[in-house]
PDB file of C-alpha atoms in Angstrom:
ATOM      1  CA  ILE A   1      36.281 -16.421   9.630  1.00  0.00           C
ATOM      2  CA  VAL A   2      38.236 -19.157  10.155  1.00  0.00           C
ATOM      3  CA  ILE A   3      36.985 -21.495  12.799  1.00  0.00           C
ATOM      4  CA  ALA A   4      39.803 -23.957  14.828  1.00  0.00           C
ATOM      5  CA  PRO A   5      38.559 -27.871  14.868  1.00  0.00           C
ATOM      6  CA  ASN A   6      38.018 -27.530  18.442  1.00  0.00           C
ATOM      7  CA  ASP A   7      36.142 -24.684  18.526  1.00  0.00           C
ATOM      8  CA  ALA A   8      34.254 -26.214  15.358  1.00  0.00           C
ATOM      9  CA  LYS A   9      33.234 -29.207  17.664  1.00  0.00           C
ATOM     10  CA  ARG A  10      32.347 -27.238  20.730  1.00  0.00           C
ATOM     11  CA  ILE A  11      29.613 -25.437  18.488  1.00  0.00           C
ATOM     12  CA  GLY A  12      27.775 -28.314  17.189  1.00  0.00           C
ATOM     13  CA  PHE A  13      29.787 -29.267  13.863  1.00  0.00           C
ATOM     14  CA  ASP A  14      31.002 -32.908  13.000  1.00  0.00           C
ATOM     15  CA  LEU A  15      34.242 -32.768  11.391  1.00  0.00           C
ATOM     16  CA  GLU A  16      33.698 -35.910   9.848  1.00  0.00           C
ATOM     17  CA  ASP A  17      30.639 -34.658   7.636  1.00  0.00           C
ATOM     18  CA  LEU A  18      32.645 -31.857   6.506  1.00  0.00           C
ATOM     19  CA  ASP A  19      34.316 -31.670   2.963  1.00  0.00           C
ATOM     20  CA  PHE A  20      37.516 -30.438   3.595  1.00  0.00           C
ATOM     21  CA  ASN A  21      38.484 -29.113  -0.036  1.00  0.00           C
ATOM     22  CA  GLN A  22      39.381 -25.466  -0.182  1.00  0.00           C
ATOM     23  CA  PRO A  23      43.088 -24.836  -0.170  1.00  0.00           C
ATOM     24  CA  ALA A  24      44.579 -21.665   2.222  1.00  0.00           C
ATOM     25  CA  ASN A  25      48.048 -20.844   2.243  1.00  0.00           C
ATOM     26  CA  THR A  26      49.807 -19.915   5.073  1.00  0.00           C
ATOM     27  CA  ALA A  27      52.732 -19.057   6.729  1.00  0.00           C
ATOM     28  CA  ASN A  28      53.088 -22.423   8.170  1.00  0.00           C
ATOM     29  CA  GLY A  29      52.023 -24.286   4.461  1.00  0.00           C
ATOM     30  CA  THR A  30      49.050 -24.845   2.633  1.00  0.00           C
ATOM     31  CA  VAL A  31      45.976 -26.140   4.739  1.00  0.00           C
ATOM     32  CA  MET A  32      42.827 -27.483   4.018  1.00  0.00           C
ATOM     33  CA  GLY A  33      39.135 -25.811   5.084  1.00  0.00           C
ATOM     34  CA  ALA A  34      35.982 -26.640   5.028  1.00  0.00           C
ATOM     35  CA  ALA A  35      33.165 -24.022   3.806  1.00  0.00           C
ATOM     36  CA  VAL A  36      30.559 -23.771   6.323  1.00  0.00           C
ATOM     37  CA  THR A  37      27.324 -20.828   6.909  1.00  0.00           C
ATOM     38  CA  LEU A  38      26.689 -19.727  10.687  1.00  0.00           C
ATOM     39  CA  ASP A  39      23.655 -19.419  11.514  1.00  0.00           C
ATOM     40  CA  TYR A  40      24.827 -16.150  13.398  1.00  0.00           C
ATOM     41  CA  ILE A  41      27.723 -15.023  15.303  1.00  0.00           C
ATOM     42  CA  LYS A  42      27.411 -12.655  18.445  1.00  0.00           C
ATOM     43  CA  ILE A  43      30.457 -10.935  19.982  1.00  0.00           C
ATOM     44  CA  GLY A  44      28.770  -8.498  22.945  1.00  0.00           C
ATOM     45  CA  ASP A  45      25.657  -7.198  21.792  1.00  0.00           C
ATOM     46  CA  ILE A  46      26.275  -7.392  18.241  1.00  0.00           C
ATOM     47  CA  ILE A  47      25.131 -10.001  16.337  1.00  0.00           C
ATOM     48  CA  LEU A  48      25.203 -10.723  12.793  1.00  0.00           C
ATOM     49  CA  GLU A  49      23.234 -13.470  10.662  1.00  0.00           C
ATOM     50  CA  ASP A  50      24.264 -16.076   7.723  1.00  0.00           C
ATOM     51  CA  MET A  51      28.372 -15.563   7.887  1.00  0.00           C
ATOM     52  CA  PRO A  52      30.221 -17.575   6.019  1.00  0.00           C
ATOM     53  CA  ALA A  53      33.400 -19.276   7.697  1.00  0.00           C
ATOM     54  CA  THR A  54      35.786 -21.910   6.971  1.00  0.00           C
ATOM     55  CA  ILE A  55      36.617 -24.502   9.508  1.00  0.00           C
ATOM     56  CA  ASN A  56      40.329 -24.968   9.613  1.00  0.00           C
ATOM     57  CA  GLY A  57      41.686 -28.696   8.625  1.00  0.00           C
ATOM     58  CA  ALA A  58      44.872 -28.636  11.014  1.00  0.00           C
ATOM     59  CA  ASP A  59      45.035 -27.524  14.435  1.00  0.00           C
ATOM     60  CA  MET A  60      44.717 -23.896  15.982  1.00  0.00           C
ATOM     61  CA  ASP A  61      45.364 -22.758  19.087  1.00  0.00           C
ATOM     62  CA  GLU A  62      42.266 -19.886  18.629  1.00  0.00           C
ATOM     63  CA  SER A  63      39.871 -19.465  15.628  1.00  0.00           C
ATOM     64  CA  LEU A  64      40.114 -16.057  13.615  1.00  0.00           C
ATOM     65  CA  LEU A  65      37.555 -13.196  13.274  1.00  0.00           C
ATOM     66  CA  GLY A  66      37.713 -12.201   9.735  1.00  0.00           C
ATOM     67  CA  MET A  67      37.425  -9.336   7.706  1.00  0.00           C
ATOM     68  CA  ARG A  68      34.120 -10.262   6.385  1.00  0.00           C
ATOM     69  CA  TYR A  69      32.813 -10.083   9.706  1.00  0.00           C
ATOM     70  CA  LEU A  70      34.375  -6.645  10.768  1.00  0.00           C
ATOM     71  CA  ASN A  71      33.580  -5.108   7.335  1.00  0.00           C
ATOM     72  CA  ALA A  72      29.884  -5.899   8.160  1.00  0.00           C
ATOM     73  CA  LEU A  73      30.276  -3.417  11.249  1.00  0.00           C
ATOM     74  CA  LYS A  74      29.918   0.338  11.299  1.00  0.00           C
ATOM     75  CA  SER A  75      33.620   0.738  12.378  1.00  0.00           C
ATOM     76  CA  PHE A  76      35.730  -0.778  14.059  1.00  0.00           C
ATOM     77  CA  ALA A  77      39.440   0.078  15.604  1.00  0.00           C
ATOM     78  CA  VAL A  78      41.992  -1.092  17.938  1.00  0.00           C
ATOM     79  CA  GLU A  79      42.928   1.173  21.127  1.00  0.00           C
ATOM     80  CA  ASN A  80      45.865   0.008  23.448  1.00  0.00           C
ATOM     81  CA  ASP A  81      45.439  -3.720  22.539  1.00  0.00           C
ATOM     82  CA  THR A  82      41.316  -3.527  22.462  1.00  0.00           C
ATOM     83  CA  LEU A  83      39.294  -4.250  19.651  1.00  0.00           C
ATOM     84  CA  ILE A  84      36.631  -1.572  19.822  1.00  0.00           C
ATOM     85  CA  LEU A  85      33.423  -3.023  17.662  1.00  0.00           C
ATOM     86  CA  GLU A  86      30.540  -0.068  16.467  1.00  0.00           C
ATOM     87  CA  PRO A  87      27.310  -2.239  14.971  1.00  0.00           C
ATOM     88  CA  ARG A  88      25.577  -0.528  11.993  1.00  0.00           C
TER      89      ARG A  88
END
């Protein structure tokens, strides 16, 4: 899970208090991120607790749902541009 800086502020993170010490190679070059643990993440009726995430040090238009979240589900699929999530 990669959280855009604006989303991180919106959910209560103070970016000044974070340690942006984790490099990530992206299509736009190397960016630095700060490791955090989300108390929970809720999508629809699915709630997963204690999810590791990274707050991106560079601006992003949207946050990214990662494979760690998707792999915690029973299954996921894409049908007609719709992501379908099935909890365990």
